[in-house]
Coordinates of C-alpha atoms in Angstrom, one line a residue:
M12 CA -7.5 13.6 -78.1
E13 CA -9.8 14.3 -81.9
N14 CA -12.3 16.9 -81.9
L15 CA -11.1 18.5 -78.7
R16 CA -13.0 21.7 -78.1
I17 CA -9.5 23.6 -77.8
S18 CA -9.3 27.6 -77.0
F19 CA -6.2 29.0 -78.1
V20 CA -5.4 31.9 -75.6
V21 CA -3.2 34.4 -77.5
L22 CA -1.3 37.2 -75.4
T23 CA -0.6 40.7 -77.2
Y24 CA 0.2 44.0 -76.1
N25 CA 1.1 46.6 -79.1
R26 CA 2.7 44.1 -81.3
V27 CA 0.9 43.8 -84.0
D28 CA 3.1 42.8 -86.7
A29 CA 4.2 39.8 -84.4
L30 CA 0.9 38.8 -83.4
L31 CA -0.3 38.7 -87.5
Q32 CA 2.4 36.1 -87.8
V33 CA 1.3 34.4 -85.0
L34 CA -2.4 34.0 -86.2
K35 CA -1.1 33.6 -90.0
A36 CA 0.6 29.7 -88.5
L37 CA -2.4 29.3 -86.2
A38 CA -5.2 29.6 -88.6
P39 CA -5.0 26.7 -90.9
Q40 CA -4.6 24.5 -88.5
C41 CA -7.7 25.0 -86.4
A42 CA -11.0 23.1 -87.2
S43 CA -14.6 24.6 -86.8
H44 CA -14.8 23.3 -83.1
H45 CA -11.8 24.9 -81.9
E46 CA -11.4 28.6 -80.6
V47 CA -9.1 31.5 -81.0
V48 CA -9.1 33.9 -77.6
I49 CA -6.7 37.0 -78.5
T50 CA -6.4 38.3 -74.8
D51 CA -5.0 41.8 -75.4
D52 CA -3.0 43.1 -72.4
G53 CA -3.9 47.1 -73.2
S54 CA -2.8 48.0 -76.7
S55 CA -3.6 51.0 -78.5
A56 CA -6.4 52.1 -80.6
Q57 CA -4.2 52.1 -83.6
A58 CA -2.9 48.9 -82.7
V59 CA -6.6 47.4 -82.4
A60 CA -7.0 49.0 -85.9
M61 CA -4.1 47.3 -87.8
L62 CA -4.8 44.0 -85.9
K63 CA -8.6 44.3 -87.9
N64 CA -7.9 45.6 -90.8
N65 CA -5.2 42.3 -91.2
F66 CA -6.7 40.0 -90.1
P67 CA -6.8 36.3 -91.5
A68 CA -9.6 34.2 -92.3
F69 CA -10.2 31.8 -89.4
P70 CA -12.4 28.3 -89.5
C71 CA -13.4 28.8 -86.0
P72 CA -14.9 31.7 -83.6
V73 CA -12.0 34.5 -82.8
R74 CA -12.7 37.1 -80.1
H75 CA -10.6 39.9 -79.3
V76 CA -10.4 40.4 -75.3
W77 CA -9.4 44.0 -74.3
H78 CA -8.6 45.6 -71.2
A79 CA -7.2 48.8 -70.2
D80 CA -3.3 49.6 -70.2
R81 CA -2.5 49.6 -66.5
G82 CA 1.2 48.5 -67.5
F83 CA 2.3 44.7 -67.4
T84 CA -0.5 42.8 -66.2
A85 CA -0.3 39.5 -68.3
S86 CA -1.5 37.4 -65.6
C87 CA -4.8 39.5 -65.2
A88 CA -5.1 39.8 -69.4
R89 CA -4.6 35.7 -69.2
N90 CA -7.3 35.5 -67.0
L91 CA -10.0 37.4 -68.5
G92 CA -9.0 35.6 -72.2
A93 CA -9.4 32.0 -70.0
L94 CA -13.1 33.6 -68.9
S95 CA -14.0 34.3 -72.1
S96 CA -13.3 31.1 -73.7
R97 CA -15.7 28.6 -74.3
G98 CA -13.5 25.1 -74.8
D99 CA -12.6 22.7 -72.5
Y100 CA -9.1 22.6 -73.0
L101 CA -7.0 25.7 -72.6
V102 CA -3.9 26.5 -74.3
F103 CA -1.9 29.5 -73.5
L104 CA 0.4 31.3 -76.5
D105 CA 2.1 34.2 -76.4
G106 CA 1.5 36.9 -79.6
D107 CA 5.4 36.5 -80.6
C108 CA 5.7 32.5 -80.3
V109 CA 5.1 31.3 -84.2
P110 CA 3.4 27.4 -83.2
N111 CA 5.1 25.1 -85.9
P112 CA 2.6 23.5 -88.5
R113 CA 2.0 20.2 -86.4
F114 CA 1.3 22.8 -82.9
V115 CA -2.5 21.9 -83.1
R116 CA -2.1 17.9 -83.6
A117 CA 0.5 17.8 -81.0
H118 CA -1.2 19.3 -78.5
E119 CA -4.7 17.5 -79.2
F120 CA -2.1 13.5 -78.4
L121 CA -0.7 15.1 -75.5
A122 CA -4.1 16.1 -74.1
Q123 CA -5.4 13.7 -70.8
Q124 CA -6.9 14.2 -67.7
G125 CA -5.1 14.7 -64.6
F126 CA -2.0 16.2 -66.7
F127 CA -1.0 19.9 -68.2
V128 CA 1.6 20.5 -70.7
N129 CA 4.8 22.3 -71.1
G130 CA 5.2 23.5 -74.2
N131 CA 9.1 24.2 -76.0
R132 CA 10.2 27.2 -77.7
V133 CA 13.1 27.8 -80.5
L134 CA 14.4 31.3 -79.9
L135 CA 14.8 33.7 -82.9
S136 CA 17.4 36.4 -83.7
E137 CA 17.0 39.7 -83.9
I138 CA 18.4 39.7 -87.9
L139 CA 15.9 36.6 -88.6
T140 CA 13.1 38.5 -86.2
R141 CA 13.2 41.2 -88.5
Q142 CA 13.0 39.1 -92.0
V143 CA 10.5 36.9 -90.4
L144 CA 8.0 40.1 -89.9
R145 CA 9.1 41.8 -93.2
E146 CA 8.1 38.3 -94.2
Q147 CA 11.4 38.4 -96.5
V148 CA 11.4 34.7 -94.9
T149 CA 9.0 32.0 -95.0
L150 CA 9.5 30.5 -91.5
L151 CA 7.5 27.1 -91.6
K152 CA 8.0 26.0 -94.7
A153 CA 12.0 26.7 -94.7
R154 CA 14.1 23.9 -96.6
F155 CA 16.0 21.8 -94.0
L156 CA 19.6 22.9 -95.0
T157 CA 18.1 27.2 -94.3
Y158 CA 17.5 25.5 -90.6
L159 CA 21.0 24.3 -90.6
F160 CA 22.1 28.1 -92.0
W161 CA 20.1 29.3 -89.6
R162 CA 21.2 27.4 -86.5
V163 CA 25.1 27.5 -87.5
Q164 CA 25.0 31.7 -88.1
G165 CA 23.5 31.7 -84.3
H166 CA 19.3 33.0 -85.7
M167 CA 18.1 30.0 -83.8
N168 CA 19.0 28.1 -81.3
K169 CA 18.2 25.1 -81.9
L170 CA 17.3 22.3 -85.0
L171 CA 14.9 19.2 -82.5
Q172 CA 11.7 20.9 -83.5
L173 CA 12.5 19.6 -86.6
L174 CA 11.3 16.3 -85.4
Y175 CA 8.2 15.0 -84.4
W176 CA 8.1 12.2 -81.5
P177 CA 4.6 12.7 -79.7
G178 CA 4.7 9.5 -78.3
A179 CA 8.6 10.2 -76.9
P180 CA 9.5 8.5 -73.1
G181 CA 10.7 10.9 -70.7
R182 CA 8.0 13.3 -70.8
L183 CA 6.1 13.0 -67.5
E184 CA 7.1 14.8 -64.4
S185 CA 5.4 14.5 -61.0
Q186 CA 7.6 17.2 -58.8
F187 CA 7.3 20.5 -59.0
R188 CA 10.8 21.3 -61.1
W189 CA 11.2 25.5 -62.2
K190 CA 13.2 24.4 -65.7
Q191 CA 11.4 25.2 -69.2
I192 CA 8.3 26.5 -67.2
R193 CA 6.9 28.9 -69.9
S194 CA 3.5 30.3 -69.8
C195 CA 4.0 31.2 -73.7
N196 CA 3.2 28.1 -74.6
F197 CA 1.4 25.7 -71.9
A198 CA -1.7 23.8 -72.0
V199 CA -4.2 23.0 -69.2
W200 CA -7.9 21.7 -68.7
K201 CA -10.2 24.5 -68.1
D202 CA -11.7 22.9 -64.4
D203 CA -8.4 22.6 -63.5
F204 CA -7.2 26.0 -64.4
L205 CA -10.2 27.0 -62.4
A206 CA -10.0 25.0 -59.5
V207 CA -6.6 26.5 -58.9
N208 CA -8.0 30.1 -59.4
G209 CA -6.0 30.5 -62.4
F210 CA -3.0 33.1 -62.8
D211 CA -1.8 35.1 -59.5
E212 CA -2.8 38.9 -59.9
T213 CA -0.8 39.8 -57.3
F214 CA 2.5 38.9 -58.6
E215 CA 3.9 42.2 -59.8
G216 CA 5.6 42.9 -62.8
W217 CA 7.7 39.8 -65.2
G218 CA 8.3 37.0 -63.5
H219 CA 7.6 33.4 -62.4
E220 CA 3.8 33.7 -62.8
D221 CA 3.8 30.9 -64.2
A222 CA 5.9 28.9 -61.9
D223 CA 3.5 30.0 -59.0
L224 CA 0.9 28.6 -61.5
V225 CA 3.0 25.2 -62.1
L226 CA 3.2 24.6 -58.6
R227 CA -0.1 25.2 -57.3
L228 CA -1.1 22.9 -60.4
H229 CA 0.9 20.2 -58.8
H230 CA -0.3 20.6 -55.1
A231 CA -3.3 19.8 -56.7
G232 CA -2.3 17.0 -57.7
L233 CA -1.9 17.5 -61.8
I234 CA 1.1 16.0 -63.5
R235 CA 3.2 17.8 -65.9
K236 CA 4.0 16.3 -69.2
N237 CA 6.4 18.1 -71.3
G238 CA 6.0 18.7 -74.9
F239 CA 9.2 18.8 -76.5
L240 CA 9.8 17.3 -80.3
C241 CA 6.2 18.4 -81.1
T242 CA 4.8 21.7 -79.7
E243 CA 7.6 23.9 -80.6
V244 CA 6.9 27.4 -81.1
Y245 CA 9.4 29.9 -82.7
H246 CA 9.8 32.9 -80.4
L247 CA 10.3 35.9 -81.7
W248 CA 12.9 38.3 -80.5
H249 CA 12.5 41.2 -78.3
Q250 CA 14.3 43.9 -76.3
Q251 CA 13.3 42.3 -72.6
N252 CA 10.4 43.6 -70.3
S253 CA 11.9 45.0 -67.0
R254 CA 13.0 42.1 -64.5
V255 CA 13.2 44.5 -61.5
R256 CA 10.3 42.6 -60.1
E257 CA 12.1 38.9 -60.5
G258 CA 13.8 38.2 -57.4
V259 CA 10.7 39.2 -55.4
N260 CA 8.1 37.0 -57.4
Y261 CA 11.1 34.1 -57.3
Q262 CA 11.4 34.4 -53.4
R263 CA 7.0 34.3 -53.0
V264 CA 7.2 30.8 -55.5
L265 CA 10.1 29.5 -53.0
D266 CA 7.7 30.3 -50.1
R267 CA 4.7 28.9 -51.7
M268 CA 6.6 25.9 -51.9
A269 CA 7.0 24.9 -48.5
T270 CA 2.9 25.4 -48.0
A271 CA -0.1 23.4 -50.0
C272 CA -1.1 26.2 -51.9
V273 CA -3.5 26.0 -54.5
L274 CA -5.6 28.8 -54.8
A275 CA -4.6 32.4 -56.9
E276 CA -4.4 35.1 -54.0
K277 CA -6.2 37.3 -57.0
G278 CA -6.9 35.2 -59.7
V279 CA -9.3 34.0 -62.7
N280 CA -12.2 33.4 -60.0
D281 CA -12.2 37.5 -59.0
H282 CA -13.4 39.4 -62.0
P283 CA -17.0 39.1 -61.9
G284 CA -18.2 42.8 -63.9
V285 CA -14.9 44.4 -65.0
S286 CA -15.6 47.5 -66.5
D287 CA -13.0 48.1 -68.6
V288 CA -13.2 44.9 -70.9
V289 CA -13.9 44.7 -74.4
V290 CA -14.8 41.8 -76.2
T291 CA -15.1 41.8 -80.3
Q292 CA -16.0 39.3 -82.6
M293 CA -13.3 38.9 -85.1
N294 CA -15.3 37.0 -87.3

């Protein structure tokens, strides 16, 4: 869809070097009718200052939405970012996932009423991630042989992202399926997101709040569209978050599969007058 008003909602927390790589890759792809919402899960004042001092130029509006650090509250941060957005279509992106050079064009192509898009990722090694963050390599402009070398050496887990086939068959899934659900690269119409009350903030800690959102979107009658061979992002290496609550969250999604649950218990529509949210226009 040309001229689609997309809001790119980019989640971050105290990892400005990675976030800047994401923003530098996103900026040349954006147009004036887009917007970027950096949704911050409580980064320190020093991190926010570093972001402002090194912020790249964008042709579209960019806002920074910050709320106080209360631990791992990514669902809340994403919901606050969505509330601050002004576009018709939301693309959620993590602040350590560098979009490929066709990322925006691919999401515009795949956007369709009645569907949400589950994007793809390419995993990078710790060594290659360090080189990217230090700008010792130019990740998005590397030649094929360089990508091949990285793949053979185990510095990235696939090469299919080098192909671009937005019209590839087999994208649609009418039934809920756990595999490869990732909120780090996920697109949905804003009206549909609001209709299911967004991410459920009662999911505590890391794990499966994205699967819960997808399940509820399916219950609402929406169809999953997979974004392979066009929407790939390069996921920079990081240490795993604590997964102590993963089993509990997993069981909650299993329990909801047996219901017709559509609305999040506590979600995007439950944030009137939040006192600790600071919104800053970045450009």
